[in-house]
Amino acid sequence: MPETLPVTEPYRDARQQHEAAMMGMYIFLGSEIMLFGGIFSVAAALRLAHSPEIIQASHALHFGIGGMNTAVLLTSSLFVALGVEAGRGGKANAAAGWVTAAAVLGLCFLAVKAYEYRLEFSEGLLPVPGVQSRYVTGVQHLFMDLYLVATALHALHLTIGVVLLATLAVQTARGAIPVPERAIVLITAGLYWHLVDVVWVFLYPVFYLAR
């Protein structure tokens, strides 16, 4: 943590201000974990109580597309980590470049996910109006309801993350976010991005690999 970090009230020094920022971010991330944790718990309970039906429903999902998107997100997390390290080292242009690359990969993920939704719509998998569902049991319908809610909620969080990273990249490159003095902004944004990636790492096996 740089000694030149500007301190604002009510904090007495830079370290206390840094710790307060991190604590606020951890509380926010904890609330997100509870949100997705509830979905994971319901999906796990369904898998244990109705294994044959859940396995049949999961087989219809495009696990190859999901696997490709998993690789895309993990790579983006690496880029964000490199951007944060560059910011902490005072390398503004490098930080902006890595963060921009991560945002581009986030857009790639969203584009692939949109293509996957289109496939699932045409195959009668999505539980939305206008689709003649191929599933016959209530459990399978519930599984696909959970799948759509969880993945759509994740896509919303990822969209917010892409906008956040793109904004920070521009601000860092322009010097509006001086580094390393204000690297805490990149650090907290990076934590958010990593959480979104970790959520997907759990979503993928829960829905695509429940077979």
PDB file of N, CA, C and O in Angstrom, residues 35-68:
ATOM      1  N   LEU A  35     -26.483 -15.283  -2.250  1.00  0.00           N
ATOM      2  CA  LEU A  35     -27.478 -15.301  -3.326  1.00  0.00           C
ATOM      3  C   LEU A  35     -27.314 -16.549  -4.202  1.00  0.00           C
ATOM      4  O   LEU A  35     -28.259 -17.324  -4.404  1.00  0.00           O
ATOM      5  N   PHE A  36     -26.106 -16.747  -4.717  1.00  0.00           N
ATOM      6  CA  PHE A  36     -25.886 -17.898  -5.593  1.00  0.00           C
ATOM      7  C   PHE A  36     -25.833 -19.205  -4.798  1.00  0.00           C
ATOM      8  O   PHE A  36     -26.148 -20.275  -5.325  1.00  0.00           O
ATOM      9  N   GLY A  37     -25.433 -19.127  -3.528  1.00  0.00           N
ATOM     10  CA  GLY A  37     -25.396 -20.328  -2.701  1.00  0.00           C
ATOM     11  C   GLY A  37     -26.767 -20.952  -2.543  1.00  0.00           C
ATOM     12  O   GLY A  37     -26.898 -22.184  -2.507  1.00  0.00           O
ATOM     13  N   GLY A  38     -27.800 -20.108  -2.443  1.00  0.00           N
ATOM     14  CA  GLY A  38     -29.153 -20.633  -2.356  1.00  0.00           C
ATOM     15  C   GLY A  38     -29.540 -21.424  -3.596  1.00  0.00           C
ATOM     16  O   GLY A  38     -30.150 -22.501  -3.498  1.00  0.00           O
ATOM     17  N   ILE A  39     -29.172 -20.899  -4.765  1.00  0.00           N
ATOM     18  CA  ILE A  39     -29.474 -21.600  -6.024  1.00  0.00           C
ATOM     19  C   ILE A  39     -28.718 -22.925  -6.088  1.00  0.00           C
ATOM     20  O   ILE A  39     -29.272 -23.966  -6.463  1.00  0.00           O
ATOM     21  N   PHE A  40     -27.436 -22.888  -5.700  1.00  0.00           N
ATOM     22  CA  PHE A  40     -26.648 -24.123  -5.720  1.00  0.00           C
ATOM     23  C   PHE A  40     -27.238 -25.169  -4.781  1.00  0.00           C
ATOM     24  O   PHE A  40     -27.259 -26.370  -5.096  1.00  0.00           O
ATOM     25  N   SER A  41     -27.713 -24.722  -3.625  1.00  0.00           N
ATOM     26  CA  SER A  41     -28.260 -25.659  -2.637  1.00  0.00           C
ATOM     27  C   SER A  41     -29.506 -26.359  -3.179  1.00  0.00           C
ATOM     28  O   SER A  41     -29.669 -27.576  -3.031  1.00  0.00           O
ATOM     29  N   VAL A  42     -30.395 -25.584  -3.825  1.00  0.00           N
ATOM     30  CA  VAL A  42     -31.611 -26.170  -4.389  1.00  0.00           C
ATOM     31  C   VAL A  42     -31.250 -27.156  -5.509  1.00  0.00           C
ATOM     32  O   VAL A  42     -31.809 -28.258  -5.590  1.00  0.00           O
ATOM     33  N   ALA A  43     -30.293 -26.759  -6.363  1.00  0.00           N
ATOM     34  CA  ALA A  43     -29.886 -27.639  -7.467  1.00  0.00           C
ATOM     35  C   ALA A  43     -29.270 -28.932  -6.934  1.00  0.00           C
ATOM     36  O   ALA A  43     -29.532 -30.022  -7.463  1.00  0.00           O
ATOM     37  N   ALA A  44     -28.457 -28.814  -5.884  1.00  0.00           N
ATOM     38  CA  ALA A  44     -27.831 -30.009  -5.311  1.00  0.00           C
ATOM     39  C   ALA A  44     -28.882 -30.928  -4.684  1.00  0.00           C
ATOM     40  O   ALA A  44     -28.809 -32.162  -4.815  1.00  0.00           O
ATOM     41  N   ALA A  45     -29.859 -30.321  -4.018  1.00  0.00           N
ATOM     42  CA  ALA A  45     -30.919 -31.134  -3.400  1.00  0.00           C
ATOM     43  C   ALA A  45     -31.727 -31.871  -4.468  1.00  0.00           C
ATOM     44  O   ALA A  45     -32.091 -33.047  -4.301  1.00  0.00           O
ATOM     45  N   LEU A  46     -32.012 -31.190  -5.585  1.00  0.00           N
ATOM     46  CA  LEU A  46     -32.728 -31.837  -6.691  1.00  0.00           C
ATOM     47  C   LEU A  46     -31.930 -32.999  -7.250  1.00  0.00           C
ATOM     48  O   LEU A  46     -32.474 -34.070  -7.558  1.00  0.00           O
ATOM     49  N   ARG A  47     -30.618 -32.766  -7.408  1.00  0.00           N
ATOM     50  CA  ARG A  47     -29.746 -33.809  -7.969  1.00  0.00           C
ATOM     51  C   ARG A  47     -29.744 -35.053  -7.090  1.00  0.00           C
ATOM     52  O   ARG A  47     -29.761 -36.196  -7.587  1.00  0.00           O
ATOM     53  N   LEU A  48     -29.754 -34.863  -5.783  1.00  0.00           N
ATOM     54  CA  LEU A  48     -29.714 -35.997  -4.859  1.00  0.00           C
ATOM     55  C   LEU A  48     -31.065 -36.702  -4.779  1.00  0.00           C
ATOM     56  O   LEU A  48     -31.120 -37.940  -4.680  1.00  0.00           O
ATOM     57  N   ALA A  49     -32.137 -35.927  -4.846  1.00  0.00           N
ATOM     58  CA  ALA A  49     -33.472 -36.514  -4.651  1.00  0.00           C
ATOM     59  C   ALA A  49     -34.056 -37.106  -5.932  1.00  0.00           C
ATOM     60  O   ALA A  49     -34.891 -38.012  -5.871  1.00  0.00           O
ATOM     61  N   HIS A  50     -33.645 -36.579  -7.086  1.00  0.00           N
ATOM     62  CA  HIS A  50     -34.234 -37.023  -8.362  1.00  0.00           C
ATOM     63  C   HIS A  50     -33.131 -37.238  -9.400  1.00  0.00           C
ATOM     64  O   HIS A  50     -33.173 -36.648 -10.487  1.00  0.00           O
ATOM     65  N   SER A  51     -32.169 -38.054  -9.086  1.00  0.00           N
ATOM     66  CA  SER A  51     -30.999 -38.221  -9.959  1.00  0.00           C
ATOM     67  C   SER A  51     -31.351 -38.616 -11.393  1.00  0.00           C
ATOM     68  O   SER A  51     -30.832 -37.994 -12.341  1.00  0.00           O
ATOM     69  N   PRO A  52     -32.179 -39.639 -11.641  1.00  0.00           N
ATOM     70  CA  PRO A  52     -32.424 -40.044 -13.041  1.00  0.00           C
ATOM     71  C   PRO A  52     -32.992 -38.910 -13.905  1.00  0.00           C
ATOM     72  O   PRO A  52     -32.550 -38.712 -15.047  1.00  0.00           O
ATOM     73  N   GLU A  53     -33.946 -38.159 -13.358  1.00  0.00           N
ATOM     74  CA  GLU A  53     -34.560 -37.079 -14.153  1.00  0.00           C
ATOM     75  C   GLU A  53     -33.582 -35.922 -14.382  1.00  0.00           C
ATOM     76  O   GLU A  53     -33.538 -35.335 -15.467  1.00  0.00           O
ATOM     77  N   ILE A  54     -32.793 -35.598 -13.349  1.00  0.00           N
ATOM     78  CA  ILE A  54     -31.827 -34.497 -13.483  1.00  0.00           C
ATOM     79  C   ILE A  54     -30.732 -34.870 -14.483  1.00  0.00           C
ATOM     80  O   ILE A  54     -30.293 -34.049 -15.296  1.00  0.00           O
ATOM     81  N   ILE A  55     -30.283 -36.116 -14.431  1.00  0.00           N
ATOM     82  CA  ILE A  55     -29.249 -36.564 -15.370  1.00  0.00           C
ATOM     83  C   ILE A  55     -29.760 -36.466 -16.802  1.00  0.00           C
ATOM     84  O   ILE A  55     -29.042 -36.006 -17.707  1.00  0.00           O
ATOM     85  N   GLN A  56     -31.017 -36.870 -17.025  1.00  0.00           N
ATOM     86  CA  GLN A  56     -31.587 -36.787 -18.370  1.00  0.00           C
ATOM     87  C   GLN A  56     -31.680 -35.336 -18.842  1.00  0.00           C
ATOM     88  O   GLN A  56     -31.374 -35.018 -20.001  1.00  0.00           O
ATOM     89  N   ALA A  57     -32.081 -34.448 -17.932  1.00  0.00           N
ATOM     90  CA  ALA A  57     -32.198 -33.033 -18.308  1.00  0.00           C
ATOM     91  C   ALA A  57     -30.824 -32.428 -18.586  1.00  0.00           C
ATOM     92  O   ALA A  57     -30.646 -31.660 -19.542  1.00  0.00           O
ATOM     93  N   SER A  58     -29.835 -32.782 -17.769  1.00  0.00           N
ATOM     94  CA  SER A  58     -28.491 -32.220 -17.935  1.00  0.00           C
ATOM     95  C   SER A  58     -27.848 -32.670 -19.241  1.00  0.00           C
ATOM     96  O   SER A  58     -27.076 -31.925 -19.851  1.00  0.00           O
ATOM     97  N   HIS A  59     -28.152 -33.886 -19.678  1.00  0.00           N
ATOM     98  CA  HIS A  59     -27.571 -34.404 -20.922  1.00  0.00           C
ATOM     99  C   HIS A  59     -27.929 -33.541 -22.129  1.00  0.00           C
ATOM    100  O   HIS A  59     -27.186 -33.518 -23.118  1.00  0.00           O
ATOM    101  N   ALA A  60     -29.063 -32.858 -22.063  1.00  0.00           N
ATOM    102  CA  ALA A  60     -29.487 -32.042 -23.202  1.00  0.00           C
ATOM    103  C   ALA A  60     -28.707 -30.733 -23.312  1.00  0.00           C
ATOM    104  O   ALA A  60     -28.693 -30.104 -24.375  1.00  0.00           O
ATOM    105  N   LEU A  61     -28.049 -30.309 -22.225  1.00  0.00           N
ATOM    106  CA  LEU A  61     -27.305 -29.052 -22.258  1.00  0.00           C
ATOM    107  C   LEU A  61     -26.008 -29.208 -23.046  1.00  0.00           C
ATOM    108  O   LEU A  61     -25.457 -30.300 -23.142  1.00  0.00           O
ATOM    109  N   HIS A  62     -25.524 -28.109 -23.593  1.00  0.00           N
ATOM    110  CA  HIS A  62     -24.324 -28.119 -24.446  1.00  0.00           C
ATOM    111  C   HIS A  62     -23.083 -27.929 -23.562  1.00  0.00           C
ATOM    112  O   HIS A  62     -22.584 -26.805 -23.412  1.00  0.00           O
ATOM    113  N   PHE A  63     -22.608 -29.040 -22.983  1.00  0.00           N
ATOM    114  CA  PHE A  63     -21.502 -28.930 -22.019  1.00  0.00           C
ATOM    115  C   PHE A  63     -20.208 -28.470 -22.696  1.00  0.00           C
ATOM    116  O   PHE A  63     -19.342 -27.871 -22.050  1.00  0.00           O
ATOM    117  N   GLY A  64     -20.051 -28.730 -24.006  1.00  0.00           N
ATOM    118  CA  GLY A  64     -18.854 -28.262 -24.709  1.00  0.00           C
ATOM    119  C   GLY A  64     -18.801 -26.744 -24.786  1.00  0.00           C
ATOM    120  O   GLY A  64     -17.739 -26.131 -24.586  1.00  0.00           O
ATOM    121  N   ILE A  65     -19.941 -26.131 -25.067  1.00  0.00           N
ATOM    122  CA  ILE A  65     -19.995 -24.664 -25.110  1.00  0.00           C
ATOM    123  C   ILE A  65     -19.739 -24.095 -23.715  1.00  0.00           C
ATOM    124  O   ILE A  65     -18.999 -23.118 -23.546  1.00  0.00           O
ATOM    125  N   GLY A  66     -20.339 -24.734 -22.702  1.00  0.00           N
ATOM    126  CA  GLY A  66     -20.097 -24.284 -21.337  1.00  0.00           C
ATOM    127  C   GLY A  66     -18.634 -24.423 -20.942  1.00  0.00           C
ATOM    128  O   GLY A  66     -18.077 -23.556 -20.261  1.00  0.00           O
ATOM    129  N   GLY A  67     -18.004 -25.510 -21.377  1.00  0.00           N
ATOM    130  CA  GLY A  67     -16.592 -25.710 -21.076  1.00  0.00           C
ATOM    131  C   GLY A  67     -15.711 -24.653 -21.733  1.00  0.00           C
ATOM    132  O   GLY A  67     -14.755 -24.153 -21.123  1.00  0.00           O
ATOM    133  N   MET A  68     -16.054 -24.306 -22.975  1.00  0.00           N
ATOM    134  CA  MET A  68     -15.291 -23.266 -23.666  1.00  0.00           C
ATOM    135  C   MET A  68     -15.425 -21.934 -22.931  1.00  0.00           C
ATOM    136  O   MET A  68     -14.436 -21.205 -22.753  1.00  0.00           O
TER     137      MET A  68
END
